[in-house]
Short mmCIF file of C-alpha atoms in Angstrom, two decimals:
data_model
loop_
_atom_site.label_atom_id
_atom_site.label_comp_id
_atom_site.label_asym_id
_atom_site.label_seq_id
_atom_site.Cartn_x
_atom_site.Cartn_y
_atom_site.Cartn_z
CA UNK A 110 103.44 13.95 4.29
CA UNK A 111 100.71 11.59 4.37
CA UNK A 112 97.65 14.26 4.43
CA UNK A 113 98.77 15.75 1.17
CA UNK A 114 99.26 12.23 -0.28
CA UNK A 115 95.83 11.70 1.01
CA UNK A 116 94.20 14.56 -1.00
CA UNK A 117 96.54 13.70 -4.30
CA UNK A 118 94.64 9.99 -3.79
CA UNK A 119 91.19 11.44 -3.23
CA UNK A 120 91.85 14.06 -6.60
CA UNK A 121 93.02 11.07 -9.01
CA UNK A 122 89.57 9.76 -7.54
CA UNK A 123 88.01 12.28 -8.78
CA UNK A 124 89.50 13.03 -11.96
CA UNK A 125 88.55 9.18 -12.54
CA UNK A 126 84.67 9.95 -11.96
CA UNK A 127 85.07 13.28 -13.78
CA UNK A 128 85.73 10.61 -17.02
CA UNK A 129 83.34 9.10 -16.33
CA UNK A 130 80.94 11.44 -16.02
CA UNK A 131 81.84 12.28 -19.48
CA UNK A 132 81.24 8.78 -20.80
CA UNK A 133 77.67 8.90 -19.28
CA UNK A 134 76.59 12.03 -20.89
CA UNK A 135 78.10 10.94 -24.36
CA UNK A 136 75.92 8.08 -23.67
CA UNK A 137 72.63 9.81 -22.90
CA UNK A 138 73.28 12.29 -25.71
CA UNK A 139 73.59 9.85 -27.85
CA UNK A 140 70.98 7.71 -26.90
CA UNK A 141 68.70 8.60 -30.58
CA UNK A 142 71.43 8.93 -32.64
CA UNK A 143 70.95 6.14 -35.56
CA UNK A 144 72.59 5.59 -38.67
CA UNK A 145 71.39 7.19 -42.12
CA UNK A 146 71.49 4.26 -44.21
CA UNK A 147 70.06 0.51 -43.31
CA UNK A 148 73.72 -0.65 -43.55
CA UNK A 149 74.73 1.93 -40.70
CA UNK A 150 75.10 1.04 -37.50
CA UNK A 151 73.83 3.24 -34.83
CA UNK A 152 75.37 4.95 -32.18
CA UNK A 153 77.45 1.87 -29.47
CA UNK A 154 77.21 2.30 -26.16
CA UNK A 155 80.82 3.09 -24.35
CA UNK A 156 82.01 1.60 -21.20
CA UNK A 157 84.60 2.85 -18.93
CA UNK A 158 86.69 0.71 -16.69
CA UNK A 159 88.89 2.02 -13.81
CA UNK A 160 92.24 0.31 -12.36
CA UNK A 161 93.95 0.69 -9.47
CA UNK A 162 98.01 1.57 -10.45
CA UNK A 163 100.62 1.49 -7.74
CA UNK A 164 101.95 5.16 -8.04
CA UNK A 165 105.32 4.99 -7.01
CA UNK A 166 105.78 8.86 -5.96
CA UNK A 167 103.25 8.08 -3.73
CA UNK A 168 103.32 4.63 -2.92
CA UNK A 169 99.57 3.90 -2.82
CA UNK A 170 97.30 2.38 -5.02
CA UNK A 171 95.73 5.55 -7.23
CA UNK A 172 92.83 5.02 -9.36
CA UNK A 173 92.93 5.35 -13.31
CA UNK A 174 90.64 5.17 -15.84
CA UNK A 175 92.14 2.08 -17.63
CA UNK A 176 90.23 2.09 -21.26
CA UNK A 177 87.12 3.14 -22.83
CA UNK A 178 85.72 0.05 -24.58
CA UNK A 179 82.28 -0.50 -26.34
CA UNK A 180 79.16 -2.26 -25.30
CA UNK A 181 79.41 -5.53 -27.86
CA UNK A 182 75.49 -5.67 -26.96
CA UNK A 183 72.96 -5.58 -29.21
CA UNK A 184 71.13 -3.11 -30.76
CA UNK A 185 67.63 -2.56 -29.90
CA UNK A 186 64.76 -2.57 -32.92
CA UNK A 187 61.88 -0.09 -33.27
CA UNK A 188 59.08 -0.13 -36.24
CA UNK A 189 59.27 2.70 -38.06
CA UNK A 190 59.15 2.01 -42.07
CA UNK A 191 58.94 5.35 -43.27
CA UNK A 192 62.79 6.02 -41.64
CA UNK A 193 65.24 5.91 -44.33
CA UNK A 194 67.09 3.75 -42.46
CA UNK A 195 64.52 1.27 -41.77
CA UNK A 196 65.23 -2.44 -43.63
CA UNK A 197 63.30 -4.52 -45.97
CA UNK A 198 60.60 -5.10 -42.59
CA UNK A 199 60.84 -1.50 -41.56
CA UNK A 200 62.54 -1.68 -38.38
CA UNK A 201 65.16 0.64 -37.62
CA UNK A 202 68.46 -0.08 -35.26
CA UNK A 203 68.28 2.02 -31.93
CA UNK A 204 71.33 2.34 -30.23
CA UNK A 205 71.59 0.04 -27.08
CA UNK A 206 71.92 2.64 -24.72
CA UNK A 207 69.55 2.30 -21.77
CA UNK A 208 68.73 5.43 -20.11
CA UNK A 209 68.04 3.80 -16.74
CA UNK A 210 71.32 2.25 -16.50
CA UNK A 211 72.84 5.54 -17.70
CA UNK A 212 71.25 7.19 -14.63
CA UNK A 213 71.98 4.88 -12.25
CA UNK A 214 75.45 4.86 -13.20
CA UNK A 215 75.26 8.57 -13.03
CA UNK A 216 74.20 8.36 -9.48
CA UNK A 217 76.80 6.22 -8.36
CA UNK A 218 79.20 8.80 -10.12
CA UNK A 219 78.10 11.63 -8.04
CA UNK A 220 78.23 9.62 -4.49
CA UNK A 221 82.28 8.70 -5.40
CA UNK A 222 82.45 11.89 -6.06
CA UNK A 223 81.17 13.24 -3.21
CA UNK A 224 82.91 10.99 -1.11
CA UNK A 225 86.18 11.80 -2.87
CA UNK A 226 85.42 15.61 -1.88
CA UNK A 227 84.69 14.70 1.25
CA UNK A 228 87.94 13.28 2.07
CA UNK A 229 89.53 16.50 1.17
CA UNK A 230 87.93 18.38 3.24
CA UNK A 231 88.84 15.97 6.16
CA UNK A 232 92.34 16.33 5.35
CA UNK A 233 92.38 19.96 4.64
CA UNK A 234 90.70 20.29 8.17
CA UNK A 235 93.26 17.87 10.08
CA UNK A 236 96.30 20.15 8.21
CA UNK A 237 94.54 23.24 9.63
CA UNK A 238 94.19 21.60 12.91
CA UNK A 239 98.38 20.33 12.79
CA UNK A 240 99.12 24.05 12.19
CA UNK A 241 96.79 25.15 14.72
CA UNK A 242 99.45 23.68 17.24
CA UNK A 243 101.51 26.40 16.42
CA UNK A 244 99.60 29.22 17.23
CA UNK B 158 116.03 18.16 25.56
CA UNK B 159 113.61 18.00 22.46
CA UNK B 160 109.72 17.73 23.15
CA UNK B 161 110.07 14.53 21.95
CA UNK B 162 111.75 12.95 24.88
CA UNK B 163 108.69 14.23 27.17
CA UNK B 164 106.60 11.23 27.00
CA UNK B 165 103.05 12.61 26.31
CA UNK B 166 104.12 14.34 22.94
CA UNK B 167 105.86 11.60 21.83
CA UNK B 168 102.38 9.30 22.18
CA UNK B 169 100.69 12.40 20.51
CA UNK B 170 103.26 12.78 17.57
CA UNK B 171 102.75 8.78 17.39
CA UNK B 172 98.78 8.78 17.47
CA UNK B 173 98.92 11.82 14.98
CA UNK B 174 101.29 9.88 12.56
CA UNK B 175 99.19 6.88 12.73
CA UNK B 176 95.92 9.07 12.45
CA UNK B 177 97.53 10.76 9.53
CA UNK B 178 98.19 7.25 7.40
CA UNK B 179 94.65 6.00 8.38
CA UNK B 180 93.56 8.90 6.66
CA UNK B 181 95.24 8.15 3.39
CA UNK B 182 94.66 4.52 3.35
CA UNK B 183 90.86 5.81 3.69
CA UNK B 184 91.14 8.20 0.97
CA UNK B 185 92.44 5.29 -1.09
CA UNK B 186 89.90 2.86 -0.04
CA UNK B 187 87.31 5.79 -1.34
CA UNK B 188 89.18 6.98 -4.61
CA UNK B 189 88.93 3.16 -5.42
CA UNK B 190 85.26 2.56 -4.99
CA UNK B 191 84.55 1.78 -7.92
CA UNK B 192 87.49 0.09 -9.00
CA UNK B 193 86.62 -3.80 -9.90
CA UNK B 194 88.64 -6.43 -7.81
CA UNK B 195 89.39 -3.98 -4.92
CA UNK B 196 89.28 -4.78 -1.93
CA UNK B 197 89.47 -2.09 1.21
CA UNK B 198 92.17 -2.15 3.83
CA UNK B 199 93.08 -0.25 6.82
CA UNK B 200 95.39 -0.15 9.59
CA UNK B 201 95.76 -2.36 12.46
CA UNK B 202 94.52 -0.49 15.66
CA UNK B 203 96.97 1.59 17.61
CA UNK B 204 96.83 0.22 21.19
CA UNK B 205 97.77 2.14 24.44
CA UNK B 206 100.46 -0.65 24.85
CA UNK B 207 101.89 0.40 21.66
CA UNK B 208 102.23 4.53 22.40
CA UNK B 209 103.85 4.01 25.61
CA UNK B 210 106.29 1.41 24.18
CA UNK B 211 106.94 3.89 21.35
CA UNK B 212 107.75 6.81 23.87
CA UNK B 213 110.50 4.85 25.16
CA UNK B 214 113.72 5.81 23.27
CA UNK B 215 116.35 3.94 25.28
CA UNK B 216 116.96 1.70 22.28
CA UNK B 217 120.91 1.87 21.18
CA UNK B 218 121.47 1.32 17.52
CA UNK B 219 124.61 0.68 16.10
CA UNK B 220 126.50 3.16 14.23
CA UNK B 221 126.43 2.62 10.73
CA UNK B 222 130.20 3.98 9.23
CA UNK B 223 129.78 2.28 5.80
CA UNK B 224 127.42 1.95 2.86
CA UNK B 225 127.35 -2.03 2.89
CA UNK B 226 126.30 -1.74 6.81
CA UNK B 227 122.57 -2.85 7.58
CA UNK B 228 121.07 -0.19 9.07
CA UNK B 229 118.94 -1.26 12.15
CA UNK B 230 115.28 -0.23 11.14
CA UNK B 231 114.56 2.34 13.55
CA UNK B 232 110.82 2.63 12.94
CA UNK B 233 108.54 0.79 11.18
CA UNK B 234 106.07 2.72 9.45
CA UNK B 235 102.31 1.41 10.27
CA UNK B 236 101.45 -1.35 7.54
CA UNK B 237 98.09 -0.98 6.21
CA UNK B 238 96.31 -4.59 5.94
CA UNK B 239 93.81 -5.52 3.44
CA UNK B 240 90.72 -6.31 5.17
CA UNK B 241 89.18 -10.34 5.08
CA UNK B 242 85.75 -9.88 6.38
CA UNK B 243 83.50 -8.03 3.86
CA UNK B 244 79.64 -7.87 4.05
CA UNK B 245 79.39 -6.40 0.00
CA UNK B 246 81.17 -7.25 -2.52
CA UNK B 247 79.67 -5.95 -5.90
CA UNK B 248 79.15 -8.26 -9.08
CA UNK B 249 82.48 -7.08 -10.23
CA UNK B 250 84.65 -7.91 -7.30
CA UNK B 251 84.99 -4.40 -5.42
CA UNK B 252 84.44 -4.75 -1.70
CA UNK B 253 84.57 -1.03 -0.99
CA UNK B 254 81.36 -0.01 1.26
CA UNK B 255 81.52 3.99 0.90
CA UNK B 256 79.35 4.51 4.13
CA UNK B 257 81.82 2.15 6.31
CA UNK B 258 85.22 4.19 4.79
CA UNK B 259 83.08 7.46 5.79
CA UNK B 260 82.61 6.64 9.13
CA UNK B 261 86.11 5.55 9.51
CA UNK B 262 86.96 9.05 7.82
CA UNK B 263 84.88 10.68 10.33
CA UNK B 264 86.38 8.72 13.27
CA UNK B 265 89.71 9.40 12.55
CA UNK B 266 89.15 13.09 11.85
CA UNK B 267 87.69 13.38 15.47
CA UNK B 268 90.48 11.55 16.89
CA UNK B 269 92.92 13.82 15.48
CA UNK B 270 90.87 16.82 16.60
CA UNK B 271 91.38 15.50 20.58
CA UNK B 272 94.82 14.81 19.69
CA UNK B 273 95.66 18.31 18.49
CA UNK B 274 94.27 20.03 21.28
CA UNK B 275 95.94 17.53 23.54
CA UNK B 276 99.03 18.72 22.35
CA UNK B 277 98.16 22.16 22.81
CA UNK B 278 96.99 21.93 26.24
CA UNK B 279 100.06 20.65 26.87
CA UNK B 280 101.84 23.43 25.12
CA UNK B 281 100.43 25.46 27.67
CA UNK B 282 101.02 23.67 30.65
CA UNK B 283 104.75 24.11 29.04
CA UNK B 284 104.22 27.57 28.97
CA UNK B 285 102.22 27.75 32.37
CA UNK B 286 106.09 26.30 33.94
CA UNK B 287 107.71 28.80 32.36
CA UNK B 288 105.62 31.54 33.89
CA UNK B 289 104.44 33.41 30.87
CA UNK B 290 100.88 31.22 30.66
CA UNK B 291 98.14 33.14 29.35
#
């Protein structure tokens, strides 16, 4: 049935967005995780990508998490000579996490998640209306 | 005589089929609203002519008596079509405008409600004709 199919599709979308939220919170939580020694790298930002995958059972393009990769961009630097991880010049490598970018991503995730919930509610209402004919 | 042979019922059923399929296409779009390279699709609008044509069941199909026979497709499902015109494409190549999709979703819902109400009304009419109306 198409309406149940649409609920399943939306649920897959919500699952993917939930996974994205997890990655974002991981990034945000590790925003200040620096190494202990000058050689050690600090936390590297993670990036999640989605792909659409044809679900043969549903015969529709279901959204799935493609892979979680690392952001290869350069680390930021902070001048802090007293820090144990500071190099000879007194700079400490800090994670390449920009909290503004993460917060933007979080907002987008929320928006998509809400949209999926509304789809489920709409489909549910339509099913209820169909059952109402019987009354 | 089945309910399907009443033109209005069969037209309403067709409409409900179309609407529920559109709902699943829209939910696919919404679920993929962050997938790189995904383009939104939609069903071709259903015209009144199609509804009226669909209610005619005068077509005769050949019987398939063996598995090798090609079965004449009786009713094609509605095919979703990828939309060509997009007015907003993200740098990742995603062309789903969430607001647009939500509008369509609300529209589909309203149409569905109307269709089911009409169906109920028609059933009520039949009940009245049978003499046990409310």
